[in-house]
Amino acid sequence: MAQLSILRYPDARLHKVAKPVQAVDARIKALITDMFDTMYDASGIGLAATQVDVHERLIVIDVSEERNEPMVLINPEVIWASEERLRGDEGCLSVPGIYDGVERPARVKVRALDGEGRSREIEAEGLLAVCIQHEMDHLMGKVFVQYLSPLKQNRIKTKLLKQEKQERREQLEST
Ligand code: K1U
Ligand code: ZN
């Protein structure tokens, strides 16, 4: 089991645009396994490769209560989005402790390759639709806080930078 390190906002690498996966080969399959381990360990419902500093279009998701419905989306594309939009609270493993409302299309249809490289179409609503759109934003270098006001973004940046400094101080003190 390999745990990957998750980039934390405001790390500039979270804003890189991911490139398409060229082949679903052994390297990508190993990355998928490590991303699921990392996501489950962090109690997340999704994780984009961007968040573990790999800038390729790959997402892992599991929105099930039992944590037994893993879903892999490689090179995902939204092929339809509903006109109806819903606002819901979102969180992010790269923005720990921050939750805020974001408005997005209520339902989406996405085409992607699965973990075996087979093309799939997924119709999603509810939490799955929110999670897919949130993770696809990561692949475009967008973090959910960028939907919030500049004032809120600045407050979040300051809070997380302060937390990071404090954690580094505590680490130094314990060595
Ligand atoms: O960091 C991520 O991209 C994963 C993120 C996905 C997500 C959660 C909620 C709305 C949109 C996208 C998380 O898993 S945050 C973890 C979390 O605290 C959570 C888990 C279940 C439901 C809601 C939040
Ligand atoms: Zn996120």
XYZ file of C-alpha atoms and ligand atoms in Angstrom:
200
model
C 0.000 0.000 0.000
C 1.481 3.344 -1.009
C 0.196 6.596 0.398
C 0.774 9.591 -1.844
C 1.294 13.080 -0.524
C -1.652 15.431 -1.246
C -0.783 18.990 -2.369
C -2.323 21.677 -0.204
C -3.867 24.938 -1.397
C -2.377 27.486 -2.173
C 0.367 25.303 -3.736
C 0.894 26.583 -7.320
C 1.085 23.005 -8.665
C -2.683 22.670 -8.022
C -3.177 25.128 -10.896
C -1.361 23.094 -13.570
C -3.529 21.825 -16.451
C -3.347 18.015 -16.764
C -2.482 16.294 -20.055
C -4.426 13.301 -21.450
C -3.330 9.824 -20.326
C -1.617 8.265 -23.360
C -2.014 4.579 -22.408
C -3.714 2.690 -19.575
C -0.545 0.720 -18.811
C 1.095 -0.748 -15.697
C 2.294 2.691 -14.530
C -1.246 4.133 -14.672
C -2.733 1.023 -12.985
C -0.202 1.321 -10.133
C -1.035 5.034 -9.819
C -4.788 4.177 -9.646
C -4.132 1.711 -6.782
C -2.056 4.289 -4.885
C -4.647 7.018 -5.459
C -7.446 4.804 -4.065
C -5.278 3.954 -1.021
C -4.620 7.663 -0.494
C -8.274 8.679 -0.978
C -9.681 5.986 1.355
C -7.035 6.711 3.993
C -7.956 10.420 3.924
C -11.723 9.596 4.045
C -12.277 11.395 0.749
C -14.919 10.589 -1.846
C -12.707 11.577 -4.775
C -9.134 12.382 -5.764
C -7.667 13.856 -8.948
C -4.115 13.024 -10.099
C -3.315 16.766 -9.965
C -3.707 16.633 -6.170
C -0.858 14.096 -5.926
C 1.314 16.152 -8.298
C 0.725 13.969 -11.354
C -0.555 16.159 -14.180
C -2.443 13.582 -16.235
C -6.234 13.320 -16.686
C -7.065 10.648 -14.110
C -9.658 10.662 -11.309
C -10.680 8.102 -8.689
C -14.067 8.329 -6.930
C -16.116 6.347 -4.418
C -19.259 8.069 -3.136
C -20.778 4.883 -1.666
C -21.554 4.649 2.065
C -19.841 1.257 2.295
C -16.749 2.493 0.423
C -16.981 -0.427 -1.971
C -17.911 1.198 -5.309
C -14.614 2.442 -6.736
C -14.858 4.355 -10.004
C -11.968 5.359 -12.280
C -12.306 8.125 -14.876
C -9.477 8.519 -17.376
C -9.531 11.394 -19.895
C -13.075 12.366 -18.805
C -15.195 14.702 -20.945
C -18.565 16.211 -20.034
C -20.825 15.413 -23.004
C -24.014 16.875 -21.486
C -24.880 19.055 -18.505
C -28.371 19.914 -17.228
C -29.620 23.478 -17.335
C -30.838 22.986 -13.799
C -28.150 24.050 -11.331
C -27.845 23.217 -7.656
C -25.840 24.799 -4.879
C -24.209 22.487 -2.345
C -21.408 22.533 0.191
C -18.081 21.152 -1.036
C -14.884 20.159 0.704
C -11.462 19.245 -0.658
C -8.586 17.134 0.635
C -6.269 19.879 -0.704
C -8.132 22.538 1.334
C -8.484 20.798 4.717
C -11.154 22.020 7.101
C -12.861 24.363 4.611
C -16.405 23.748 3.349
C -18.443 26.205 1.284
C -21.269 26.363 -1.218
C -20.694 26.028 -4.977
C -23.348 26.104 -7.694
C -23.024 23.551 -10.507
C -25.204 21.714 -13.076
C -27.410 19.230 -11.172
C -26.778 16.356 -13.617
C -23.999 15.542 -16.061
C -23.194 12.867 -18.624
C -19.491 12.060 -18.859
C -17.484 9.940 -21.292
C -14.248 8.451 -19.941
C -12.034 5.390 -20.024
C -12.252 3.045 -17.035
C -9.294 1.441 -15.224
C -8.975 -1.150 -17.983
C -8.983 1.413 -20.785
C -12.593 0.703 -21.900
C -14.754 3.644 -22.973
C -17.734 4.287 -20.675
C -20.578 6.820 -20.441
C -21.763 7.748 -16.956
C -24.927 9.683 -16.107
C -24.547 11.263 -12.711
C -26.698 13.246 -10.289
C -26.521 14.147 -6.611
C -23.189 13.773 -4.823
C -21.642 11.802 -7.713
C -22.379 14.655 -10.165
C -20.881 17.190 -7.747
C -17.818 15.049 -7.112
C -17.131 14.363 -10.823
C -17.334 18.101 -11.634
C -15.162 19.025 -8.637
C -12.488 16.476 -9.677
C -12.633 17.509 -13.350
C -11.998 21.092 -12.231
C -8.822 19.854 -10.489
C -7.614 18.440 -13.827
C -8.057 21.949 -15.293
C -6.045 23.463 -12.432
C -9.120 24.826 -10.665
C -9.717 24.468 -6.932
C -13.287 24.893 -5.588
C -12.336 27.949 -3.497
C -11.873 29.825 -6.795
C -15.694 29.936 -7.021
C -15.782 31.911 -3.765
C -15.351 35.680 -3.306
C -11.788 37.119 -3.425
C -12.193 38.025 0.264
C -12.992 34.404 1.214
C -10.149 33.109 -1.002
C -7.668 35.378 0.747
C -8.908 34.359 4.196
C -8.581 30.666 3.279
C -5.064 31.196 1.845
C -3.915 33.014 4.977
C -5.445 30.382 7.290
C -3.865 27.437 5.448
C -0.427 29.096 5.136
C -0.499 29.833 8.882
C -1.470 26.198 9.621
C 1.356 24.925 7.396
C 3.915 27.160 9.166
C 2.700 25.939 12.569
C 2.902 22.281 11.464
C 6.481 22.830 10.202
C 7.422 24.477 13.527
C 5.968 21.518 15.465
C 7.825 19.048 13.236
C 11.128 20.876 13.808
C 10.522 20.952 17.564
C 9.885 17.197 17.663
C 13.219 16.340 15.959
O -10.154 16.595 -2.535
C -11.044 16.169 -3.247
O -11.138 16.523 -4.403
C -12.004 15.175 -2.663
C -13.250 15.809 -2.086
C -14.388 15.567 -3.043
C -15.642 16.331 -2.797
C -16.311 16.310 -1.591
C -17.485 17.023 -1.429
C -18.004 17.734 -2.479
C -17.317 17.759 -3.657
C -16.156 17.057 -3.818
C -13.519 15.154 -0.752
O -13.643 13.995 -0.646
S -13.570 16.178 0.610
C -13.833 15.033 1.890
C -15.043 15.242 2.645
O -14.897 15.774 3.668
C -16.383 14.854 2.207
C -16.711 13.548 2.122
C -18.007 13.192 1.786
C -18.965 14.142 1.498
C -18.615 15.468 1.598
C -17.323 15.832 1.968
Zn -10.730 18.713 -4.302
